[in-house]
């Protein structure tokens, strides 16, 4: 069967510099095995299948349902597939029920997505977090080649996917990491690391000027604004040694870092630098306390797939 298909580059306005996503815009009639087989064939970090929402979700405002697969299995939620699927759905003629937001159904529930100029931004799902076991933290630190003094804070972050989040002493430390991916895979734990640019302390980030804050609110193009944080995502347990740009991780990092006063309510992330990518993730916590994770997307492949 011929099905509409798009390959989208997410968290970038420039083709081939973000995180690619394969989107099958009509996944009806496909069973789990067929979806998994196709996701394994695309060999991208994620492949999505867009479906009609369930009756209950549609009644609650859902515009479409999405299932998200890595080469190794299905995910309950992921950020770049959320934005990329929404972009593909809209470009394919999707009409949201609301003029305010687009609502996606996925295994974690209903996810709100808003338009923000040329970008889309999703509402970060509720976060559960806890302190990691000292033994796990020690083993992960060794696999990353980190000294204890380079880790300023650590949390287990769960917003569907579960990440071990590490706040490091600088962006330079983040960029210099050469992980032992085989060791990380054996630990079965996805790891996300973040560090501030220019050795900025959290306090200097938080008190920056209103003029700078307005720039990061979306009044400057991503490439025109210097990033505040560098982020890397290591997901060897899923068969992806390093993910180019990761929405779910950035969502959970933002909720943690902002809540604990380690980052301001609005900031810009660079991710993918070590993979020759130029991903940009825009973070904002609104007046109601909701964290939004946004970025641009571009379609690189547009056609049909036999599936």
mmCIF file of C-alpha atoms in Angstrom, residues 87-301:
data_model
loop_
_atom_site.group_PDB
_atom_site.id
_atom_site.type_symbol
_atom_site.label_atom_id
_atom_site.label_comp_id
_atom_site.label_asym_id
_atom_site.label_seq_id
_atom_site.Cartn_x
_atom_site.Cartn_y
_atom_site.Cartn_z
ATOM 1 C CA UNK A 87 5.111 19.763 11.264
ATOM 2 C CA UNK A 88 4.596 16.934 8.745
ATOM 3 C CA UNK A 89 0.901 16.613 9.667
ATOM 4 C CA UNK A 90 0.320 20.337 9.186
ATOM 5 C CA UNK A 91 2.270 20.404 5.912
ATOM 6 C CA UNK A 92 0.249 17.398 4.763
ATOM 7 C CA UNK A 93 -3.003 19.325 5.216
ATOM 8 C CA UNK A 94 -3.858 18.556 8.835
ATOM 9 C CA UNK A 95 -6.462 20.894 10.344
ATOM 10 C CA UNK A 96 -6.361 21.264 14.128
ATOM 11 C CA UNK A 97 -9.606 21.582 16.069
ATOM 12 C CA UNK A 98 -8.307 24.648 17.894
ATOM 13 C CA UNK A 99 -6.752 27.823 16.537
ATOM 14 C CA UNK A 100 -4.683 28.075 19.732
ATOM 15 C CA UNK A 101 -2.875 24.729 19.927
ATOM 16 C CA UNK A 102 -2.452 21.383 18.195
ATOM 17 C CA UNK A 103 -3.080 18.377 20.436
ATOM 18 C CA UNK A 104 -1.223 15.101 19.964
ATOM 19 C CA UNK A 105 -2.276 11.796 21.505
ATOM 20 C CA UNK A 106 0.517 9.401 22.470
ATOM 21 C CA UNK A 107 1.054 6.781 25.217
ATOM 22 C CA UNK A 108 1.908 9.411 27.852
ATOM 23 C CA UNK A 109 -1.411 11.168 27.177
ATOM 24 C CA UNK A 110 -2.301 14.388 25.372
ATOM 25 C CA UNK A 111 0.558 16.723 24.467
ATOM 26 C CA UNK A 112 -0.133 20.360 23.589
ATOM 27 C CA UNK A 113 1.836 21.973 20.762
ATOM 28 C CA UNK A 114 1.748 25.689 20.015
ATOM 29 C CA UNK A 115 2.918 27.732 17.050
ATOM 30 C CA UNK A 116 5.656 30.203 17.887
ATOM 31 C CA UNK A 117 6.494 32.155 14.745
ATOM 32 C CA UNK A 118 8.375 29.763 12.454
ATOM 33 C CA UNK A 119 8.718 27.289 15.284
ATOM 34 C CA UNK A 120 6.527 24.741 17.005
ATOM 35 C CA UNK A 121 6.828 24.171 20.745
ATOM 36 C CA UNK A 122 5.441 21.337 22.838
ATOM 37 C CA UNK A 123 4.331 21.531 26.446
ATOM 38 C CA UNK A 124 6.734 19.463 28.523
ATOM 39 C CA UNK A 125 4.912 16.488 30.053
ATOM 40 C CA UNK A 126 4.817 16.166 33.841
ATOM 41 C CA UNK A 127 8.198 15.245 35.266
ATOM 42 C CA UNK A 128 9.030 12.763 37.993
ATOM 43 C CA UNK A 129 12.543 13.067 39.329
ATOM 44 C CA UNK A 130 14.672 11.543 42.048
ATOM 45 C CA UNK A 131 18.249 11.245 43.224
ATOM 46 C CA UNK A 132 20.213 8.551 41.389
ATOM 47 C CA UNK A 133 21.731 5.658 43.300
ATOM 48 C CA UNK A 134 25.367 6.496 44.117
ATOM 49 C CA UNK A 135 26.559 3.240 42.520
ATOM 50 C CA UNK A 136 24.788 4.065 39.229
ATOM 51 C CA UNK A 137 26.162 7.594 39.213
ATOM 52 C CA UNK A 138 29.681 6.307 39.817
ATOM 53 C CA UNK A 139 29.473 3.746 37.002
ATOM 54 C CA UNK A 140 28.042 6.280 34.542
ATOM 55 C CA UNK A 141 30.703 8.831 35.502
ATOM 56 C CA UNK A 142 33.410 6.276 34.783
ATOM 57 C CA UNK A 143 31.839 5.396 31.421
ATOM 58 C CA UNK A 144 31.831 9.094 30.497
ATOM 59 C CA UNK A 145 35.352 9.708 31.782
ATOM 60 C CA UNK A 146 34.166 12.312 34.282
ATOM 61 C CA UNK A 147 35.798 13.271 37.567
ATOM 62 C CA UNK A 148 33.399 13.720 40.509
ATOM 63 C CA UNK A 149 34.283 17.426 40.737
ATOM 64 C CA UNK A 150 32.984 17.978 37.192
ATOM 65 C CA UNK A 151 29.448 16.871 38.131
ATOM 66 C CA UNK A 152 27.637 19.758 39.809
ATOM 67 C CA UNK A 153 24.252 18.018 40.162
ATOM 68 C CA UNK A 154 22.513 14.814 39.051
ATOM 69 C CA UNK A 155 18.908 13.626 38.835
ATOM 70 C CA UNK A 156 16.928 10.728 37.413
ATOM 71 C CA UNK A 157 14.391 12.365 35.097
ATOM 72 C CA UNK A 158 11.211 10.616 33.955
ATOM 73 C CA UNK A 159 8.731 12.239 31.554
ATOM 74 C CA UNK A 160 7.987 9.002 29.716
ATOM 75 C CA UNK A 161 11.589 8.253 28.709
ATOM 76 C CA UNK A 162 13.902 7.982 31.731
ATOM 77 C CA UNK A 163 17.190 9.861 31.602
ATOM 78 C CA UNK A 164 20.016 10.249 34.073
ATOM 79 C CA UNK A 165 20.588 13.996 33.869
ATOM 80 C CA UNK A 166 24.000 15.431 34.721
ATOM 81 C CA UNK A 167 24.681 19.151 35.192
ATOM 82 C CA UNK A 168 28.374 19.614 34.451
ATOM 83 C CA UNK A 169 30.763 22.418 35.292
ATOM 84 C CA UNK A 170 30.945 23.890 31.769
ATOM 85 C CA UNK A 171 30.042 23.477 28.124
ATOM 86 C CA UNK A 172 33.715 22.660 27.469
ATOM 87 C CA UNK A 173 33.426 19.592 29.671
ATOM 88 C CA UNK A 174 30.272 18.534 27.818
ATOM 89 C CA UNK A 175 31.948 18.895 24.415
ATOM 90 C CA UNK A 176 35.115 17.063 25.479
ATOM 91 C CA UNK A 177 33.349 13.858 26.550
ATOM 92 C CA UNK A 178 34.355 10.644 24.755
ATOM 93 C CA UNK A 179 31.950 8.087 26.234
ATOM 94 C CA UNK A 180 32.449 4.352 26.397
ATOM 95 C CA UNK A 181 29.169 3.544 24.632
ATOM 96 C CA UNK A 182 29.494 -0.208 25.127
ATOM 97 C CA UNK A 183 29.781 0.357 28.855
ATOM 98 C CA UNK A 184 26.797 2.723 28.861
ATOM 99 C CA UNK A 185 24.772 0.135 26.943
ATOM 100 C CA UNK A 186 25.613 -2.535 29.525
ATOM 101 C CA UNK A 187 24.321 -0.219 32.264
ATOM 102 C CA UNK A 188 20.978 0.082 30.464
ATOM 103 C CA UNK A 189 20.670 3.785 31.307
ATOM 104 C CA UNK A 190 20.201 6.707 28.913
ATOM 105 C CA UNK A 191 22.300 9.709 29.957
ATOM 106 C CA UNK A 192 21.864 13.407 29.223
ATOM 107 C CA UNK A 193 24.532 15.970 30.066
ATOM 108 C CA UNK A 194 24.355 19.760 30.076
ATOM 109 C CA UNK A 195 26.739 22.597 30.813
ATOM 110 C CA UNK A 196 26.701 26.366 30.536
ATOM 111 C CA UNK A 197 28.707 28.308 27.954
ATOM 112 C CA UNK A 198 31.563 30.667 28.866
ATOM 113 C CA UNK A 199 31.821 29.027 32.294
ATOM 114 C CA UNK A 200 28.767 31.036 33.294
ATOM 115 C CA UNK A 201 27.481 30.417 36.765
ATOM 116 C CA UNK A 202 23.762 29.857 37.196
ATOM 117 C CA UNK A 203 23.368 33.204 38.914
ATOM 118 C CA UNK A 204 24.837 35.102 35.973
ATOM 119 C CA UNK A 205 22.452 33.297 33.628
ATOM 120 C CA UNK A 206 19.428 34.123 35.736
ATOM 121 C CA UNK A 207 20.137 37.847 36.085
ATOM 122 C CA UNK A 208 20.926 38.552 32.432
ATOM 123 C CA UNK A 209 19.206 41.568 30.911
ATOM 124 C CA UNK A 210 15.641 41.798 29.699
ATOM 125 C CA UNK A 211 16.997 42.699 26.268
ATOM 126 C CA UNK A 212 18.784 39.354 26.027
ATOM 127 C CA UNK A 213 15.740 37.525 27.333
ATOM 128 C CA UNK A 214 13.576 39.045 24.599
ATOM 129 C CA UNK A 215 16.058 37.862 21.978
ATOM 130 C CA UNK A 216 15.748 34.287 23.179
ATOM 131 C CA UNK A 217 11.953 34.579 23.290
ATOM 132 C CA UNK A 218 11.958 34.210 19.513
ATOM 133 C CA UNK A 219 12.800 37.664 18.174
ATOM 134 C CA UNK A 220 16.155 36.483 16.851
ATOM 135 C CA UNK A 221 16.935 33.638 14.482
ATOM 136 C CA UNK A 222 18.574 30.623 16.180
ATOM 137 C CA UNK A 223 21.900 31.115 14.415
ATOM 138 C CA UNK A 224 21.965 34.805 15.414
ATOM 139 C CA UNK A 225 21.814 34.110 19.144
ATOM 140 C CA UNK A 226 24.606 32.511 21.117
ATOM 141 C CA UNK A 227 23.440 29.412 23.015
ATOM 142 C CA UNK A 228 23.348 29.384 26.788
ATOM 143 C CA UNK A 229 23.793 25.644 27.260
ATOM 144 C CA UNK A 230 25.394 22.731 25.419
ATOM 145 C CA UNK A 231 23.542 19.415 25.732
ATOM 146 C CA UNK A 232 24.455 15.872 24.679
ATOM 147 C CA UNK A 233 22.270 12.752 24.814
ATOM 148 C CA UNK A 234 23.695 9.232 25.012
ATOM 149 C CA UNK A 235 21.165 6.469 24.361
ATOM 150 C CA UNK A 236 23.201 3.327 23.678
ATOM 151 C CA UNK A 237 20.553 1.103 25.361
ATOM 152 C CA UNK A 238 18.207 2.111 22.500
ATOM 153 C CA UNK A 239 20.823 1.438 19.843
ATOM 154 C CA UNK A 240 21.645 5.163 19.406
ATOM 155 C CA UNK A 241 25.073 6.045 20.784
ATOM 156 C CA UNK A 242 24.422 9.795 20.605
ATOM 157 C CA UNK A 243 21.198 11.491 19.588
ATOM 158 C CA UNK A 244 21.732 14.677 17.538
ATOM 159 C CA UNK A 245 18.987 16.780 19.189
ATOM 160 C CA UNK A 246 16.636 15.494 21.866
ATOM 161 C CA UNK A 247 13.336 17.128 22.810
ATOM 162 C CA UNK A 248 12.305 14.855 25.683
ATOM 163 C CA UNK A 249 15.684 15.194 27.375
ATOM 164 C CA UNK A 250 15.686 18.975 26.972
ATOM 165 C CA UNK A 251 12.161 19.086 28.403
ATOM 166 C CA UNK A 252 13.106 17.189 31.544
ATOM 167 C CA UNK A 253 16.420 19.025 31.924
ATOM 168 C CA UNK A 254 14.601 22.359 31.683
ATOM 169 C CA UNK A 255 12.013 21.421 34.299
ATOM 170 C CA UNK A 256 14.767 20.341 36.665
ATOM 171 C CA UNK A 257 17.289 23.112 36.049
ATOM 172 C CA UNK A 258 14.755 25.941 36.142
ATOM 173 C CA UNK A 259 13.028 24.582 39.260
ATOM 174 C CA UNK A 260 16.342 24.297 41.112
ATOM 175 C CA UNK A 261 17.559 27.724 40.055
ATOM 176 C CA UNK A 262 20.361 26.388 37.865
ATOM 177 C CA UNK A 263 19.026 27.962 34.656
ATOM 178 C CA UNK A 264 16.792 30.939 33.803
ATOM 179 C CA UNK A 265 13.155 30.674 32.743
ATOM 180 C CA UNK A 266 14.139 31.221 29.101
ATOM 181 C CA UNK A 267 17.269 29.964 27.424
ATOM 182 C CA UNK A 268 18.708 28.538 24.197
ATOM 183 C CA UNK A 269 20.332 25.115 23.881
ATOM 184 C CA UNK A 270 22.894 23.935 21.334
ATOM 185 C CA UNK A 271 22.994 20.204 20.696
ATOM 186 C CA UNK A 272 24.623 17.996 18.086
ATOM 187 C CA UNK A 273 27.866 19.967 17.866
ATOM 188 C CA UNK A 274 30.007 16.837 18.194
ATOM 189 C CA UNK A 275 28.051 15.192 15.353
ATOM 190 C CA UNK A 276 28.474 18.120 12.921
ATOM 191 C CA UNK A 277 24.912 19.239 13.555
ATOM 192 C CA UNK A 278 23.654 22.655 14.608
ATOM 193 C CA UNK A 279 20.535 21.848 16.596
ATOM 194 C CA UNK A 280 18.871 24.676 18.498
ATOM 195 C CA UNK A 281 16.254 24.119 21.198
ATOM 196 C CA UNK A 282 14.314 27.061 22.612
ATOM 197 C CA UNK A 283 13.217 26.695 26.229
ATOM 198 C CA UNK A 284 10.670 28.899 27.951
ATOM 199 C CA UNK A 285 8.702 28.607 31.183
ATOM 200 C CA UNK A 286 5.536 30.672 30.916
ATOM 201 C CA UNK A 287 3.817 32.706 33.640
ATOM 202 C CA UNK A 288 1.727 29.681 34.602
ATOM 203 C CA UNK A 289 4.819 27.548 35.189
ATOM 204 C CA UNK A 290 4.477 25.427 32.031
ATOM 205 C CA UNK A 291 7.767 24.660 30.285
ATOM 206 C CA UNK A 292 7.668 24.813 26.462
ATOM 207 C CA UNK A 293 10.284 23.188 24.241
ATOM 208 C CA UNK A 294 10.494 24.578 20.725
ATOM 209 C CA UNK A 295 12.380 24.560 17.478
ATOM 210 C CA UNK A 296 12.128 24.864 13.737
ATOM 211 C CA UNK A 297 11.619 21.943 11.337
ATOM 212 C CA UNK A 298 12.185 21.499 7.610
ATOM 213 C CA UNK A 299 10.993 18.748 5.243
ATOM 214 C CA UNK A 300 13.851 17.122 3.328
ATOM 215 C CA UNK A 301 12.019 14.184 1.683
#
